[in-house]
Amino acid sequence: MKLNSWGMYPKVDSMTHELSDDTKLKEYLESCDECISYGNGRSYGDSALSANIVHTKPHDFFLDFDDAKGLLHVQSGVLLSEILESYVPRGWFLMVTPGTKLITVGGSIASDVHGKNHHTEGCFSSCVLEFNMMLEDGSVKNVKSGTELFKATCGGMGLTGIILDAKIQLKKIHSQYIKQTTIKTKNLRETFRAFDKYKDEPYSVAWIDCLAKGDDIGKCLLMVGDFDTKGDLDYKPKSKLNIPFNFPSFALNNLSVKAFNWLYYAKAPNGESKQRVGIDSFFYPLDSIKNWNRIYGKGGFTQYQFILPLEVSYDGLQEILGLISASGKGSFLAVLKLYGKKNDNYLSFPIEGYSLALDFKIEKGLFELLDQLDEVVVRLGGRIYLTKDVRVSKDTFESGYEDIEKFRAYRKKQKMDTKFHSLQSKRVQI
Amino acid sequence: MSYVLIVGAKSDIAKEVARTYAKNGYNLYLAARNVTSLEDLAIDIRTRSGVEVHLKELDITEYEIHQDFYDSLEERPLGVVTVSGYMAEQKEAQVEWAKSLNTINVNYTGTVSFLNIVANDFEKERRGFIVGVSSVAGDRGRKANYIYGSAKAGFSAYLGGLRNRLYESGVQVLTVKPGFVNTAMTKELDLPEKLIAQPLEVAEDIFKAQQNGGNVLYTKWIWRYIMFIISHIPEFIFKKMSI
């Protein structure tokens, strides 16, 4: 079967093992030379692709919920959206959620995902108390927060074993509404000032216009907010708009992206404005369009996400935004965010500084542009997010992750490095 | 809140049907053979939705116990969904009578025996709904699976008649005809990807159609048109075809 991830590039022939029970998984691991776990296919590139995959999504039972503590025990294939459906009406929300709810709990751990509240709550691993995983030899290990295996597995891209189930902490909410402030800025300087001004707000993210030129570079809509204390919890996920087929490749040209960015930017009032919005539109705006990845055409797309250390973020972003703008290559969505302190996990992406994420249609000349951007990122001591990546070189990847040797050494010592491989892990030789 | 009884609760479709009804606030009876294997699902559903879930041992081919089974339910269900299905490999079923018979009994005879009892009760009470999961395979016999298909054809005809009979009593009967569904039953088959529904999609379609008072549901919807075409191919051509 042809398999791909969210970026629809690459598409590879792959055999699937559906994860059901431990005994069958153990037998499978004994019989298979090489595999990687695959959840809901929402990582963008090739981090969950391999000739053989363990499909974890069917492993989707809720196991227990402690109402007093907000502690949820679920199998690894449960989607974040399923947790929200069940627990928002009872007044609980995910402590950490990325910009899509259509990912599995196992995938959230393996990518150590983060969201709009990284600067206050950190990565997904900070709400994980413990999990069970199957190692290469078929043994099941209980992994507690703080242990070395925990640090290697959170952000470890599935390369330490197959996560079976996890206990995660939910947070109490009193309303399904978020009090949001939108700040429209005119350039990067104003954008940085706005991030700084609102750094105490629990949630923040900016949509940035990547095609702006000259003095306009870095103009954005910064959205900050927090849960309202009043309102109801009557949360019902919205019905979805669907993109039923791949758009022809000319649909997303420079002009249409410009028009989209302009519409989005233009509809916001100048300066600051206040809104009260629901969970889905605040946290998961793109989830309401099913199969939105199809707008990039059947050739697929990639998301380039990097982060720069705080002290060089401003100059670095000026430079990179300048390069992107000059290239004229469109990005439907560009997201800028100020991150908080890094955690102890070996391969978690976030460090303190600004991160930018941009989508690019796969086309001729793109990888050359991204190589150019890589040079700036490497020079400034930044790093690339593996979960989004499909093309980064070993050298670029390594230069950003100072704990990579610890990770490699640990995998080797624990004999975890023969079975679990993805196309990505082979490329960057993790 | 009212109970929904799901018969044949071990299937992949039943699992999602159960979750969907629970999500919408219904308590559940899950009936199947060796029902203890559903304990994890019961915990899952209670944890997700906070509803009551009771497991009930039931063999759909043991006709003589059906009445006692139904009478023993603590509370009469508001609705019954039968998902029982068995598809033997056609090539085996046509040479092994036991496999043919089991196909007929699970898909038709047993389900009819059980739904007769339910229908009599609902008709008397003048309320309730019956959802029977049949199959597009019942719309026309094909050499690839006509034993299974003929049992489902019988079941579809039964449900049609039942709907006609119970209309006056205000009891809804919904015939569900899934096409290809990504389940254990179809895992070994090489099927066109675009036509395959996920069990969750089927369950959501069933719930929506039942709540909206539907009669015959094809899921995915495109199967209504595919089967319309297949049903209208003249026999002198059809008999030469391999589809």
mmCIF file of N, CA and C in Angstrom, chain A residues 268-367:
data_model
loop_
_atom_site.group_PDB
_atom_site.id
_atom_site.type_symbol
_atom_site.label_atom_id
_atom_site.label_comp_id
_atom_site.label_asym_id
_atom_site.label_seq_id
_atom_site.Cartn_x
_atom_site.Cartn_y
_atom_site.Cartn_z
ATOM 1 N N ALA A 268 -8.853 42.125 9.767
ATOM 2 C CA ALA A 268 -8.663 42.473 11.170
ATOM 3 C C ALA A 268 -8.611 43.991 11.328
ATOM 4 N N PRO A 269 -9.244 44.517 12.396
ATOM 5 C CA PRO A 269 -9.169 45.959 12.611
ATOM 6 C C PRO A 269 -7.743 46.387 12.956
ATOM 7 N N ASN A 270 -7.441 47.635 12.731
ATOM 8 C CA ASN A 270 -6.118 48.140 13.089
ATOM 9 C C ASN A 270 -5.899 48.120 14.589
ATOM 10 N N GLY A 271 -4.637 48.063 14.975
ATOM 11 C CA GLY A 271 -4.308 48.107 16.396
ATOM 12 C C GLY A 271 -4.821 46.873 17.112
ATOM 13 N N GLU A 272 -5.407 47.092 18.297
ATOM 14 C CA GLU A 272 -5.863 45.955 19.099
ATOM 15 C C GLU A 272 -7.368 45.799 19.006
ATOM 16 N N SER A 273 -7.819 44.551 19.004
ATOM 17 C CA SER A 273 -9.263 44.330 19.063
ATOM 18 C C SER A 273 -9.532 43.094 19.906
ATOM 19 N N LYS A 274 -10.741 43.023 20.443
ATOM 20 C CA LYS A 274 -11.088 41.905 21.346
ATOM 21 C C LYS A 274 -12.140 41.010 20.713
ATOM 22 N N GLN A 275 -12.003 39.722 20.937
ATOM 23 C CA GLN A 275 -13.019 38.784 20.479
ATOM 24 C C GLN A 275 -13.236 37.711 21.548
ATOM 25 N N ARG A 276 -14.365 37.039 21.419
ATOM 26 C CA ARG A 276 -14.618 35.871 22.254
ATOM 27 C C ARG A 276 -14.873 34.718 21.296
ATOM 28 N N VAL A 277 -13.975 33.738 21.307
ATOM 29 C CA VAL A 277 -14.060 32.674 20.301
ATOM 30 C C VAL A 277 -14.084 31.297 20.948
ATOM 31 N N GLY A 278 -14.551 30.316 20.188
ATOM 32 C CA GLY A 278 -14.645 28.949 20.692
ATOM 33 C C GLY A 278 -13.307 28.215 20.594
ATOM 34 N N ILE A 279 -13.267 27.061 21.236
ATOM 35 C CA ILE A 279 -12.049 26.246 21.258
ATOM 36 C C ILE A 279 -11.568 25.915 19.850
ATOM 37 N N ASP A 280 -12.489 25.478 18.986
ATOM 38 C CA ASP A 280 -12.063 25.043 17.652
ATOM 39 C C ASP A 280 -11.490 26.182 16.826
ATOM 40 N N SER A 281 -12.101 27.362 16.903
ATOM 41 C CA SER A 281 -11.556 28.417 16.056
ATOM 42 C C SER A 281 -10.306 29.039 16.671
ATOM 43 N N PHE A 282 -10.143 28.968 17.979
ATOM 44 C CA PHE A 282 -8.922 29.518 18.585
ATOM 45 C C PHE A 282 -7.738 28.557 18.442
ATOM 46 N N PHE A 283 -7.977 27.292 18.742
ATOM 47 C CA PHE A 283 -6.851 26.354 18.770
ATOM 48 C C PHE A 283 -6.656 25.602 17.444
ATOM 49 N N TYR A 284 -7.759 25.340 16.748
ATOM 50 C CA TYR A 284 -7.673 24.418 15.603
ATOM 51 C C TYR A 284 -8.319 24.982 14.339
ATOM 52 N N PRO A 285 -7.907 26.177 13.931
ATOM 53 C CA PRO A 285 -8.616 26.793 12.801
ATOM 54 C C PRO A 285 -8.595 25.942 11.537
ATOM 55 N N LEU A 286 -7.497 25.247 11.280
ATOM 56 C CA LEU A 286 -7.428 24.501 10.018
ATOM 57 C C LEU A 286 -8.124 23.140 10.065
ATOM 58 N N ASP A 287 -8.353 22.627 11.276
ATOM 59 C CA ASP A 287 -9.039 21.333 11.379
ATOM 60 C C ASP A 287 -10.453 21.405 10.824
ATOM 61 N N SER A 288 -10.993 22.612 10.732
ATOM 62 C CA SER A 288 -12.366 22.708 10.232
ATOM 63 C C SER A 288 -12.422 22.491 8.724
ATOM 64 N N ILE A 289 -11.273 22.469 8.076
ATOM 65 C CA ILE A 289 -11.250 22.141 6.644
ATOM 66 C C ILE A 289 -10.598 20.773 6.495
ATOM 67 N N LYS A 290 -11.449 19.780 6.284
ATOM 68 C CA LYS A 290 -10.950 18.421 6.145
ATOM 69 C C LYS A 290 -10.061 18.330 4.904
ATOM 70 N N ASN A 291 -8.964 17.627 5.015
ATOM 71 C CA ASN A 291 -8.052 17.444 3.870
ATOM 72 C C ASN A 291 -7.528 18.754 3.286
ATOM 73 N N TRP A 292 -7.243 19.740 4.151
ATOM 74 C CA TRP A 292 -6.741 21.008 3.599
ATOM 75 C C TRP A 292 -5.403 20.843 2.917
ATOM 76 N N ASN A 293 -4.716 19.740 3.199
ATOM 77 C CA ASN A 293 -3.422 19.517 2.537
ATOM 78 C C ASN A 293 -3.569 19.368 1.027
ATOM 79 N N ARG A 294 -4.802 19.101 0.563
ATOM 80 C CA ARG A 294 -4.987 18.893 -0.867
ATOM 81 C C ARG A 294 -4.897 20.176 -1.688
ATOM 82 N N ILE A 295 -4.951 21.332 -1.019
ATOM 83 C CA ILE A 295 -4.891 22.568 -1.804
ATOM 84 C C ILE A 295 -3.537 22.750 -2.467
ATOM 85 N N TYR A 296 -2.524 22.017 -1.990
ATOM 86 C CA TYR A 296 -1.205 22.166 -2.588
ATOM 87 C C TYR A 296 -1.021 21.268 -3.815
ATOM 88 N N GLY A 297 -2.058 20.536 -4.170
ATOM 89 C CA GLY A 297 -1.956 19.678 -5.349
ATOM 90 C C GLY A 297 -1.359 18.332 -5.007
ATOM 91 N N LYS A 298 -1.389 17.433 -5.971
ATOM 92 C CA LYS A 298 -1.016 16.059 -5.639
ATOM 93 C C LYS A 298 0.486 15.874 -5.460
ATOM 94 N N GLY A 299 1.271 16.867 -5.873
ATOM 95 C CA GLY A 299 2.719 16.785 -5.651
ATOM 96 C C GLY A 299 3.106 16.961 -4.192
ATOM 97 N N GLY A 300 2.170 17.474 -3.395
ATOM 98 C CA GLY A 300 2.404 17.590 -1.968
ATOM 99 C C GLY A 300 3.085 18.891 -1.551
ATOM 100 N N PHE A 301 3.327 18.996 -0.264
ATOM 101 C CA PHE A 301 3.951 20.205 0.277
ATOM 102 C C PHE A 301 4.783 19.832 1.496
ATOM 103 N N THR A 302 5.529 20.788 1.970
ATOM 104 C CA THR A 302 6.254 20.560 3.212
ATOM 105 C C THR A 302 6.099 21.780 4.090
ATOM 106 N N GLN A 303 6.306 21.591 5.365
ATOM 107 C CA GLN A 303 6.325 22.744 6.249
ATOM 108 C C GLN A 303 7.740 22.910 6.763
ATOM 109 N N TYR A 304 8.248 24.106 6.607
ATOM 110 C CA TYR A 304 9.588 24.398 7.085
ATOM 111 C C TYR A 304 9.434 25.123 8.414
ATOM 112 N N GLN A 305 9.849 24.479 9.485
ATOM 113 C CA GLN A 305 9.749 25.138 10.796
ATOM 114 C C GLN A 305 11.099 25.131 11.475
ATOM 115 N N PHE A 306 11.531 26.320 11.843
ATOM 116 C CA PHE A 306 12.823 26.452 12.537
ATOM 117 C C PHE A 306 12.630 27.332 13.762
ATOM 118 N N ILE A 307 13.590 27.287 14.643
ATOM 119 C CA ILE A 307 13.579 28.199 15.790
ATOM 120 C C ILE A 307 14.971 28.790 15.950
ATOM 121 N N LEU A 308 15.022 30.041 16.349
ATOM 122 C CA LEU A 308 16.308 30.733 16.557
ATOM 123 C C LEU A 308 16.421 31.149 18.010
ATOM 124 N N PRO A 309 17.629 31.092 18.563
ATOM 125 C CA PRO A 309 17.804 31.564 19.939
ATOM 126 C C PRO A 309 17.324 33.012 20.063
ATOM 127 N N LEU A 310 16.799 33.344 21.226
ATOM 128 C CA LEU A 310 16.142 34.635 21.433
ATOM 129 C C LEU A 310 17.005 35.820 21.002
ATOM 130 N N GLU A 311 18.284 35.779 21.396
ATOM 131 C CA GLU A 311 19.115 36.967 21.159
ATOM 132 C C GLU A 311 19.386 37.220 19.671
ATOM 133 N N VAL A 312 19.244 36.205 18.841
ATOM 134 C CA VAL A 312 19.479 36.429 17.406
ATOM 135 C C VAL A 312 18.192 36.329 16.590
ATOM 136 N N SER A 313 17.070 36.186 17.285
ATOM 137 C CA SER A 313 15.806 35.962 16.576
ATOM 138 C C SER A 313 15.447 37.112 15.639
ATOM 139 N N TYR A 314 15.607 38.327 16.126
ATOM 140 C CA TYR A 314 15.154 39.466 15.331
ATOM 141 C C TYR A 314 15.927 39.567 14.015
ATOM 142 N N ASP A 315 17.252 39.588 14.125
ATOM 143 C CA ASP A 315 18.065 39.712 12.910
ATOM 144 C C ASP A 315 17.865 38.515 11.984
ATOM 145 N N GLY A 316 17.807 37.335 12.602
ATOM 146 C CA GLY A 316 17.641 36.121 11.807
ATOM 147 C C GLY A 316 16.334 36.121 11.035
ATOM 148 N N LEU A 317 15.254 36.513 11.702
ATOM 149 C CA LEU A 317 13.958 36.522 11.027
ATOM 150 C C LEU A 317 13.917 37.559 9.913
ATOM 151 N N GLN A 318 14.523 38.722 10.176
ATOM 152 C CA GLN A 318 14.610 39.741 9.114
ATOM 153 C C GLN A 318 15.260 39.123 7.876
ATOM 154 N N GLU A 319 16.380 38.439 8.121
ATOM 155 C CA GLU A 319 17.130 37.874 7.009
ATOM 156 C C GLU A 319 16.315 36.798 6.281
ATOM 157 N N ILE A 320 15.745 35.884 7.061
ATOM 158 C CA ILE A 320 15.019 34.762 6.444
ATOM 159 C C ILE A 320 13.746 35.235 5.749
ATOM 160 N N LEU A 321 13.006 36.130 6.403
ATOM 161 C CA LEU A 321 11.798 36.654 5.755
ATOM 162 C C LEU A 321 12.158 37.388 4.474
ATOM 163 N N GLY A 322 13.295 38.060 4.484
ATOM 164 C CA GLY A 322 13.773 38.748 3.282
ATOM 165 C C GLY A 322 14.036 37.747 2.162
ATOM 166 N N LEU A 323 14.698 36.643 2.505
ATOM 167 C CA LEU A 323 15.009 35.615 1.501
ATOM 168 C C LEU A 323 13.732 35.003 0.918
ATOM 169 N N ILE A 324 12.765 34.720 1.806
ATOM 170 C CA ILE A 324 11.516 34.102 1.341
ATOM 171 C C ILE A 324 10.754 35.060 0.448
ATOM 172 N N SER A 325 10.677 36.294 0.888
ATOM 173 C CA SER A 325 9.954 37.294 0.128
ATOM 174 C C SER A 325 10.588 37.480 -1.250
ATOM 175 N N ALA A 326 11.919 37.501 -1.290
ATOM 176 C CA ALA A 326 12.609 37.674 -2.569
ATOM 177 C C ALA A 326 12.393 36.478 -3.488
ATOM 178 N N SER A 327 12.274 35.293 -2.901
ATOM 179 C CA SER A 327 12.094 34.082 -3.718
ATOM 180 C C SER A 327 10.711 34.028 -4.352
ATOM 181 N N GLY A 328 9.755 34.726 -3.745
ATOM 182 C CA GLY A 328 8.397 34.736 -4.287
ATOM 183 C C GLY A 328 7.678 33.406 -4.126
ATOM 184 N N LYS A 329 8.251 32.493 -3.362
ATOM 185 C CA LYS A 329 7.586 31.204 -3.169
ATOM 186 C C LYS A 329 6.543 31.356 -2.066
ATOM 187 N N GLY A 330 5.348 30.937 -2.391
ATOM 188 C CA GLY A 330 4.225 31.227 -1.524
ATOM 189 C C GLY A 330 4.182 30.379 -0.268
ATOM 190 N N SER A 331 3.683 30.944 0.786
ATOM 191 C CA SER A 331 3.367 30.175 1.967
ATOM 192 C C SER A 331 1.952 30.523 2.351
ATOM 193 N N PHE A 332 1.118 29.546 2.298
ATOM 194 C CA PHE A 332 -0.291 29.728 2.613
ATOM 195 C C PHE A 332 -0.424 30.166 4.071
ATOM 196 N N LEU A 333 0.407 29.570 4.888
ATOM 197 C CA LEU A 333 0.278 29.790 6.315
ATOM 198 C C LEU A 333 1.667 29.962 6.895
ATOM 199 N N ALA A 334 1.897 31.063 7.583
ATOM 200 C CA ALA A 334 3.166 31.219 8.272
ATOM 201 C C ALA A 334 2.872 31.602 9.709
ATOM 202 N N VAL A 335 3.423 30.841 10.592
ATOM 203 C CA VAL A 335 3.100 31.019 11.997
ATOM 204 C C VAL A 335 4.359 31.391 12.770
ATOM 205 N N LEU A 336 4.270 32.467 13.515
ATOM 206 C CA LEU A 336 5.402 32.936 14.311
ATOM 207 C C LEU A 336 5.040 32.844 15.781
ATOM 208 N N LYS A 337 6.000 32.381 16.576
ATOM 209 C CA LYS A 337 5.703 32.294 18.004
ATOM 210 C C LYS A 337 6.952 32.445 18.847
ATOM 211 N N LEU A 338 6.767 33.103 19.983
ATOM 212 C CA LEU A 338 7.843 33.218 20.970
ATOM 213 C C LEU A 338 7.734 32.043 21.938
ATOM 214 N N TYR A 339 8.814 31.269 22.065
ATOM 215 C CA TYR A 339 8.805 30.075 22.916
ATOM 216 C C TYR A 339 9.448 30.357 24.273
ATOM 217 N N GLY A 340 9.100 29.509 25.224
ATOM 218 C CA GLY A 340 9.712 29.584 26.548
ATOM 219 C C GLY A 340 10.959 28.721 26.622
ATOM 220 N N LYS A 341 11.367 28.402 27.842
ATOM 221 C CA LYS A 341 12.626 27.663 28.046
ATOM 222 C C LYS A 341 12.564 26.241 27.480
ATOM 223 N N LYS A 342 13.714 25.735 27.077
ATOM 224 C CA LYS A 342 13.766 24.366 26.572
ATOM 225 C C LYS A 342 13.637 23.368 27.716
ATOM 226 N N ASN A 343 13.216 22.154 27.402
ATOM 227 C CA ASN A 343 13.135 21.134 28.451
ATOM 228 C C ASN A 343 14.338 20.188 28.369
ATOM 229 N N ASP A 344 14.297 19.117 29.162
ATOM 230 C CA ASP A 344 15.468 18.223 29.257
ATOM 231 C C ASP A 344 15.461 17.089 28.234
ATOM 232 N N ASN A 345 14.384 16.994 27.470
ATOM 233 C CA ASN A 345 14.318 15.879 26.525
ATOM 234 C C ASN A 345 15.365 16.057 25.426
ATOM 235 N N TYR A 346 15.925 14.923 24.990
ATOM 236 C CA TYR A 346 17.083 15.017 24.096
ATOM 237 C C TYR A 346 16.762 15.666 22.757
ATOM 238 N N LEU A 347 15.583 15.336 22.204
ATOM 239 C CA LEU A 347 15.316 15.805 20.841
ATOM 240 C C LEU A 347 14.079 16.689 20.725
ATOM 241 N N SER A 348 13.552 17.190 21.840
ATOM 242 C CA SER A 348 12.412 18.102 21.728
ATOM 243 C C SER A 348 12.855 19.363 20.999
ATOM 244 N N PHE A 349 11.965 19.856 20.172
ATOM 245 C CA PHE A 349 12.318 20.966 19.294
ATOM 246 C C PHE A 349 12.475 22.321 20.016
ATOM 247 N N PRO A 350 11.564 22.697 20.899
ATOM 248 C CA PRO A 350 11.577 24.075 21.387
ATOM 249 C C PRO A 350 12.816 24.484 22.207
ATOM 250 N N ILE A 351 13.324 25.655 21.894
ATOM 251 C CA ILE A 351 14.301 26.343 22.750
ATOM 252 C C ILE A 351 13.764 27.755 22.931
ATOM 253 N N GLU A 352 14.356 28.525 23.831
ATOM 254 C CA GLU A 352 13.822 29.870 24.045
ATOM 255 C C GLU A 352 14.174 30.753 22.845
ATOM 256 N N GLY A 353 13.153 31.291 22.221
ATOM 257 C CA GLY A 353 13.390 32.128 21.051
ATOM 258 C C GLY A 353 12.159 32.145 20.167
ATOM 259 N N TYR A 354 12.342 32.656 18.952
ATOM 260 C CA TYR A 354 11.225 32.744 18.021
ATOM 261 C C TYR A 354 11.282 31.622 17.000
ATOM 262 N N SER A 355 10.116 31.035 16.749
ATOM 263 C CA SER A 355 10.019 29.991 15.741
ATOM 264 C C SER A 355 9.092 30.463 14.626
ATOM 265 N N LEU A 356 9.447 30.107 13.413
ATOM 266 C CA LEU A 356 8.595 30.414 12.269
ATOM 267 C C LEU A 356 8.288 29.114 11.538
ATOM 268 N N ALA A 357 7.027 28.929 11.165
ATOM 269 C CA ALA A 357 6.622 27.732 10.405
ATOM 270 C C ALA A 357 5.929 28.178 9.133
ATOM 271 N N LEU A 358 6.402 27.662 8.007
ATOM 272 C CA LEU A 358 5.824 28.050 6.718
ATOM 273 C C LEU A 358 5.572 26.836 5.855
ATOM 274 N N ASP A 359 4.466 26.871 5.116
ATOM 275 C CA ASP A 359 4.172 25.799 4.173
ATOM 276 C C ASP A 359 4.697 26.161 2.789
ATOM 277 N N PHE A 360 5.237 25.180 2.119
ATOM 278 C CA PHE A 360 5.672 25.371 0.730
ATOM 279 C C PHE A 360 5.193 24.212 -0.108
ATOM 280 N N LYS A 361 4.656 24.517 -1.252
ATOM 281 C CA LYS A 361 4.342 23.465 -2.215
ATOM 282 C C LYS A 361 5.652 22.865 -2.713
ATOM 283 N N ILE A 362 5.679 21.539 -2.850
ATOM 284 C CA ILE A 362 6.885 20.901 -3.384
ATOM 285 C C ILE A 362 6.992 21.266 -4.869
ATOM 286 N N GLU A 363 8.045 21.943 -5.221
ATOM 287 C CA GLU A 363 8.231 22.322 -6.626
ATOM 288 C C GLU A 363 9.707 22.524 -6.892
ATOM 289 N N LYS A 364 10.009 22.688 -8.157
ATOM 290 C CA LYS A 364 11.394 22.861 -8.559
ATOM 291 C C LYS A 364 11.976 24.106 -7.884
ATOM 292 N N GLY A 365 13.175 23.985 -7.388
ATOM 293 C CA GLY A 365 13.823 25.143 -6.795
ATOM 294 C C GLY A 365 13.534 25.315 -5.312
ATOM 295 N N LEU A 366 12.526 24.568 -4.804
ATOM 296 C CA LEU A 366 12.172 24.761 -3.392
ATOM 297 C C LEU A 366 13.296 24.305 -2.454
ATOM 298 N N PHE A 367 13.810 23.091 -2.711
ATOM 299 C CA PHE A 367 14.795 22.572 -1.769
ATOM 300 C C PHE A 367 16.071 23.423 -1.765
#
